[in-house]
Tab-separated table of C-alpha atoms in Angstrom:
chain	number	residue	atom	x	y	z
A	1	MET	CA	26.679	3.181	-63.120
A	2	ARG	CA	25.136	0.722	-65.959
A	3	ARG	CA	27.321	-0.295	-68.443
A	4	ALA	CA	26.473	2.174	-71.874
A	5	VAL	CA	25.138	-0.543	-74.446
A	6	HIS	CA	26.873	-0.883	-77.222
A	7	PRO	CA	27.459	-3.193	-80.837
A	8	HIS	CA	29.186	-6.835	-80.456
A	9	PHE	CA	32.273	-6.498	-83.077
A	10	VAL	CA	35.031	-8.038	-84.424
A	11	PHE	CA	36.762	-6.746	-87.366
A	12	ALA	CA	40.760	-8.076	-88.856
A	13	ARG	CA	42.616	-5.613	-91.709
A	14	ASP	CA	45.433	-6.824	-93.230
A	15	GLY	CA	47.771	-4.277	-93.767
A	16	PHE	CA	47.987	-2.298	-90.893
A	17	TYR	CA	51.762	-0.905	-91.172
A	18	ASP	CA	53.404	0.552	-94.157
A	19	ASP	CA	56.230	-0.895	-92.541
A	20	ILE	CA	55.607	-3.783	-90.109
A	21	ALA	CA	59.285	-5.037	-90.277
A	22	ARG	CA	60.650	-1.858	-88.003
A	23	VAL	CA	57.322	-1.295	-85.527
A	24	HIS	CA	58.728	-5.828	-85.490
A	25	ARG	CA	62.051	-4.106	-84.145
A	26	ALA	CA	61.704	-1.756	-82.377
A	27	ALA	CA	59.232	-4.998	-80.309
A	28	ARG	CA	61.788	-6.565	-80.283
A	29	ALA	CA	64.671	-3.858	-78.498
A	30	ALA	CA	61.936	-2.630	-76.374
A	31	THR	CA	62.114	-3.470	-72.161
A	32	TYR	CA	58.819	-5.897	-70.822
A	33	HIS	CA	58.047	-6.776	-67.561
A	34	GLU	CA	55.769	-8.833	-66.220
A	35	LEU	CA	52.459	-8.046	-64.522
A	36	GLN	CA	49.846	-9.943	-61.681
A	37	HIS	CA	47.050	-11.651	-62.995
A	38	VAL	CA	48.048	-10.381	-67.285
A	39	THR	CA	48.116	-12.822	-69.710
A	40	GLY	CA	51.907	-12.952	-71.301
A	41	TRP	CA	55.041	-9.188	-70.259
A	42	ARG	CA	54.393	-5.994	-70.984
A	43	SER	CA	56.704	-3.517	-72.236
A	44	THR	CA	57.810	-0.483	-70.488
A	45	SER	CA	56.836	2.007	-72.972
A	46	VAL	CA	54.197	2.957	-75.619
A	47	TYR	CA	54.983	3.472	-79.254
A	48	HIS	CA	52.432	5.502	-81.587
A	49	GLU	CA	53.050	6.254	-84.787
A	50	PRO	CA	52.688	9.032	-86.155
A	51	GLY	CA	48.844	8.609	-87.439
A	52	ALA	CA	47.667	6.088	-85.816
A	53	LYS	CA	45.160	7.881	-83.899
A	54	GLU	CA	43.265	9.104	-87.200
A	55	LYS	CA	44.065	5.159	-88.962
A	56	LEU	CA	42.855	3.085	-86.231
A	57	GLU	CA	39.571	6.225	-86.107
A	58	ARG	CA	38.994	5.759	-90.290
A	59	LEU	CA	39.212	1.658	-89.628
A	60	LEU	CA	37.048	0.947	-87.381
A	61	GLY	CA	34.046	4.270	-88.035
A	62	LEU	CA	34.379	5.480	-84.462
A	63	ARG	CA	35.251	7.725	-83.109
A	64	ILE	CA	38.640	7.601	-80.786
A	65	THR	CA	37.991	10.052	-77.271
A	66	ARG	CA	40.417	8.791	-75.035
A	67	TRP	CA	44.154	8.125	-76.472
A	68	ASP	CA	46.791	7.517	-73.161
A	69	THR	CA	49.875	7.485	-73.740
A	70	ASP	CA	51.110	5.985	-69.718
A	71	PRO	CA	52.210	2.318	-70.785
A	72	ALA	CA	49.253	1.363	-67.094
A	73	GLU	CA	46.540	2.132	-69.727
A	74	GLU	CA	47.833	-0.254	-71.704
A	75	ASN	CA	47.539	2.163	-75.754
A	76	GLY	CA	50.693	1.326	-77.788
A	77	VAL	CA	53.126	-1.383	-75.334
A	78	PHE	CA	54.111	-4.086	-76.977
A	79	TYR	CA	53.930	-8.207	-75.680
A	80	GLN	CA	55.346	-11.370	-75.608
A	81	GLY	CA	53.150	-14.167	-75.664
A	82	PHE	CA	55.958	-17.803	-74.942
A	83	ALA	CA	55.108	-21.784	-75.815
A	84	ARG	CA	57.871	-22.599	-74.456
A	85	GLY	CA	61.197	-21.630	-71.980
A	86	ALA	CA	61.172	-19.692	-69.233
A	87	LYS	CA	57.993	-17.333	-69.737
A	88	ALA	CA	55.802	-20.369	-70.857
A	89	GLU	CA	52.389	-19.394	-70.105
A	90	VAL	CA	48.629	-20.772	-71.558
A	91	PRO	CA	46.749	-17.147	-72.956
A	92	ALA	CA	44.202	-16.682	-69.804
A	93	ILE	CA	40.402	-16.144	-71.394
A	94	HIS	CA	39.927	-12.884	-69.533
A	95	ALA	CA	37.707	-9.366	-70.407
A	96	ASP	CA	39.918	-5.491	-70.395
A	97	TRP	CA	38.529	-2.868	-68.334
A	98	PRO	CA	36.942	-0.206	-69.094
A	99	GLU	CA	34.742	-2.724	-70.523
A	100	ASP	CA	33.405	-0.227	-72.745
A	101	ASP	CA	36.964	0.481	-74.509
A	102	VAL	CA	38.005	-0.398	-77.769
A	103	THR	CA	40.710	-3.442	-77.949
A	104	ILE	CA	42.690	-2.888	-80.733
A	105	VAL	CA	45.621	-5.906	-81.714
A	106	VAL	CA	48.004	-5.795	-84.176
A	107	TYR	CA	50.561	-8.710	-84.273
A	108	LEU	CA	53.702	-8.771	-85.535
A	109	THR	CA	56.142	-11.438	-85.880
A	110	PRO	CA	56.397	-12.964	-89.597
A	111	GLY	CA	55.801	-16.772	-90.192
A	112	LEU	CA	53.702	-17.487	-87.370
A	113	PRO	CA	51.393	-20.737	-87.665
A	114	ALA	CA	47.944	-19.011	-87.811
A	115	ASP	CA	45.854	-20.656	-85.262
A	116	CYS	CA	48.157	-18.543	-82.502
A	117	GLY	CA	45.130	-15.467	-83.250
A	118	THR	CA	42.495	-14.715	-81.232
A	119	SER	CA	39.736	-16.219	-79.943
A	120	LEU	CA	36.758	-15.176	-78.538
A	121	TRP	CA	34.842	-17.565	-75.979
A	122	ARG	CA	31.003	-17.587	-73.681
A	123	HIS	CA	31.599	-19.797	-70.502
A	124	LYS	CA	29.362	-21.917	-70.481
A	125	ARG	CA	28.361	-21.391	-66.344
A	126	THR	CA	27.161	-18.370	-66.800
A	127	GLY	CA	26.435	-18.467	-70.829
A	128	LEU	CA	28.127	-15.003	-70.244
A	129	SER	CA	30.103	-13.649	-73.568
A	130	ASP	CA	31.192	-10.195	-71.371
A	131	ALA	CA	32.326	-9.686	-68.242
A	132	PRO	CA	29.654	-9.596	-65.927
A	133	THR	CA	27.295	-6.691	-64.952
A	134	ALA	CA	24.526	-6.051	-61.909
A	135	ALA	CA	21.974	-7.331	-64.689
A	136	ASP	CA	23.916	-10.016	-65.115
A	137	ALA	CA	24.215	-10.689	-61.507
A	138	ARG	CA	20.349	-9.803	-60.968
A	139	ARG	CA	19.120	-12.413	-64.219
A	140	LEU	CA	20.546	-14.627	-63.208
A	141	GLY	CA	20.036	-15.276	-59.133
A	142	THR	CA	23.798	-15.346	-58.254
A	143	PRO	CA	26.222	-12.455	-56.395
A	144	LEU	CA	27.759	-9.767	-58.856
A	145	ALA	CA	30.779	-10.743	-57.110
A	146	ALA	CA	30.658	-14.875	-57.225
A	147	LEU	CA	29.478	-14.189	-60.939
A	148	LYS	CA	33.646	-12.606	-61.781
A	149	SER	CA	34.787	-15.151	-59.271
A	150	ALA	CA	33.948	-18.445	-61.228
A	151	CYS	CA	34.627	-16.602	-64.939
A	152	GLU	CA	38.330	-15.844	-63.385
A	153	ARG	CA	38.428	-18.815	-61.810
A	154	ASP	CA	38.359	-20.817	-64.764
A	155	ALA	CA	40.210	-18.701	-66.889
A	156	ARG	CA	43.099	-21.031	-67.698
A	157	TYR	CA	39.987	-23.877	-67.948
A	158	ARG	CA	39.397	-23.858	-71.695
A	159	SER	CA	36.868	-26.628	-71.241
A	160	ARG	CA	34.999	-25.016	-69.105
A	161	TRP	CA	34.006	-22.428	-71.873
A	162	VAL	CA	32.753	-22.796	-75.533
A	163	GLU	CA	34.802	-20.532	-78.515
A	164	THR	CA	32.655	-18.548	-80.331
A	165	ASP	CA	34.290	-17.070	-82.471
A	166	ARG	CA	39.048	-17.366	-83.642
A	167	ILE	CA	40.908	-14.909	-85.679
A	168	GLY	CA	43.415	-15.991	-87.061
A	169	TYR	CA	47.313	-15.006	-87.583
A	170	ALA	CA	49.175	-12.589	-89.975
A	171	CYS	CA	51.652	-11.266	-89.140
A	172	ASN	CA	50.764	-6.872	-90.154
A	173	ARG	CA	46.988	-8.000	-89.133
A	174	MET	CA	45.515	-5.642	-86.854
A	175	VAL	CA	41.872	-7.121	-84.908
A	176	ALA	CA	39.695	-5.238	-82.686
A	177	TYR	CA	36.855	-5.944	-80.515
A	178	PRO	CA	35.340	-4.884	-77.525
A	179	SER	CA	37.302	-4.129	-74.233
A	180	GLY	CA	34.460	-5.937	-72.331
A	181	CYS	CA	33.825	-8.797	-74.763
A	182	PHE	CA	36.089	-13.067	-72.910
A	183	HIS	CA	39.510	-13.451	-75.302
A	184	SER	CA	42.479	-14.733	-75.474
A	185	ALA	CA	45.303	-15.559	-77.341
A	186	SER	CA	44.318	-18.812	-79.299
A	187	ARG	CA	48.089	-19.853	-78.631
A	188	HIS	CA	50.723	-18.062	-77.790
A	189	TYR	CA	54.028	-19.429	-79.500
A	190	GLY	CA	57.924	-19.636	-78.971
A	191	ALA	CA	60.426	-19.261	-76.652
A	192	SER	CA	62.070	-15.602	-77.002
A	193	ASN	CA	62.209	-12.380	-79.529
A	194	ALA	CA	63.114	-14.102	-81.937
A	195	ASP	CA	60.911	-16.769	-82.620
A	196	GLY	CA	57.646	-16.464	-80.014
A	197	ARG	CA	54.437	-13.809	-80.576
A	198	LEU	CA	54.827	-10.148	-80.047
A	199	TYR	CA	51.983	-7.443	-80.405
A	200	GLN	CA	50.522	-4.904	-80.073
A	201	THR	CA	47.874	-3.553	-77.682
A	202	PHE	CA	46.073	-0.454	-78.330
A	203	ARG	CA	43.129	0.542	-75.484
A	204	VAL	CA	41.179	3.652	-76.648
A	205	GLY	CA	38.139	5.056	-75.310
A	206	VAL	CA	35.034	6.029	-78.138
A	207	ASP	CA	32.059	7.325	-78.832
A	208	TRP	CA	29.424	4.868	-79.651
A	209	ALA	CA	26.578	6.740	-80.337
A	210	SER	CA	29.933	7.636	-83.669
A	211	PHE	CA	29.942	3.684	-84.269
A	212	ARG	CA	29.352	3.495	-88.807
A	213	ARG	CA	29.442	-0.203	-89.472
């Protein structure tokens, strides 16, 4: 299937939640589990405050066409990302699926350094800034499966990527970008819910024809 054409953008807005302390408490109290091929530990349930969908539509200038409530679809789940301890890991560079969605992240932990934000990347060997497509494979003369494998193989080797954008961390900041962009946490932090990098992820389907930015 041919991927729909959509604009490249990254959008940040401070003060997303009216009561960030309440959301941070919910994230600290959530139950988490580790999933294969996923960076960070994900909550087993979603958290949707009243009016969240409408607020996101207003801020992004996009009509949301799919608003999932199953945690497996990652719309409203919490994540833990730790730099020390038993759950420590280096954030992997990846694209989300479906690639035509919009991924939204809200930073929840107060007091973390600015360099714990979100980075966007370009793969050096292929020149790709988005998940590979059949058109990319034809243009580069490489099988699509080989392109995907190359990007996945290099996911944790940052010397094989160029950082093209970085959005600094600030508690209660909302960051959004097309899900197909290669991205990662700039770095994780802490070792537990008491001091670690807690954040919320929304992944939504949108009507790109409604984009107003």
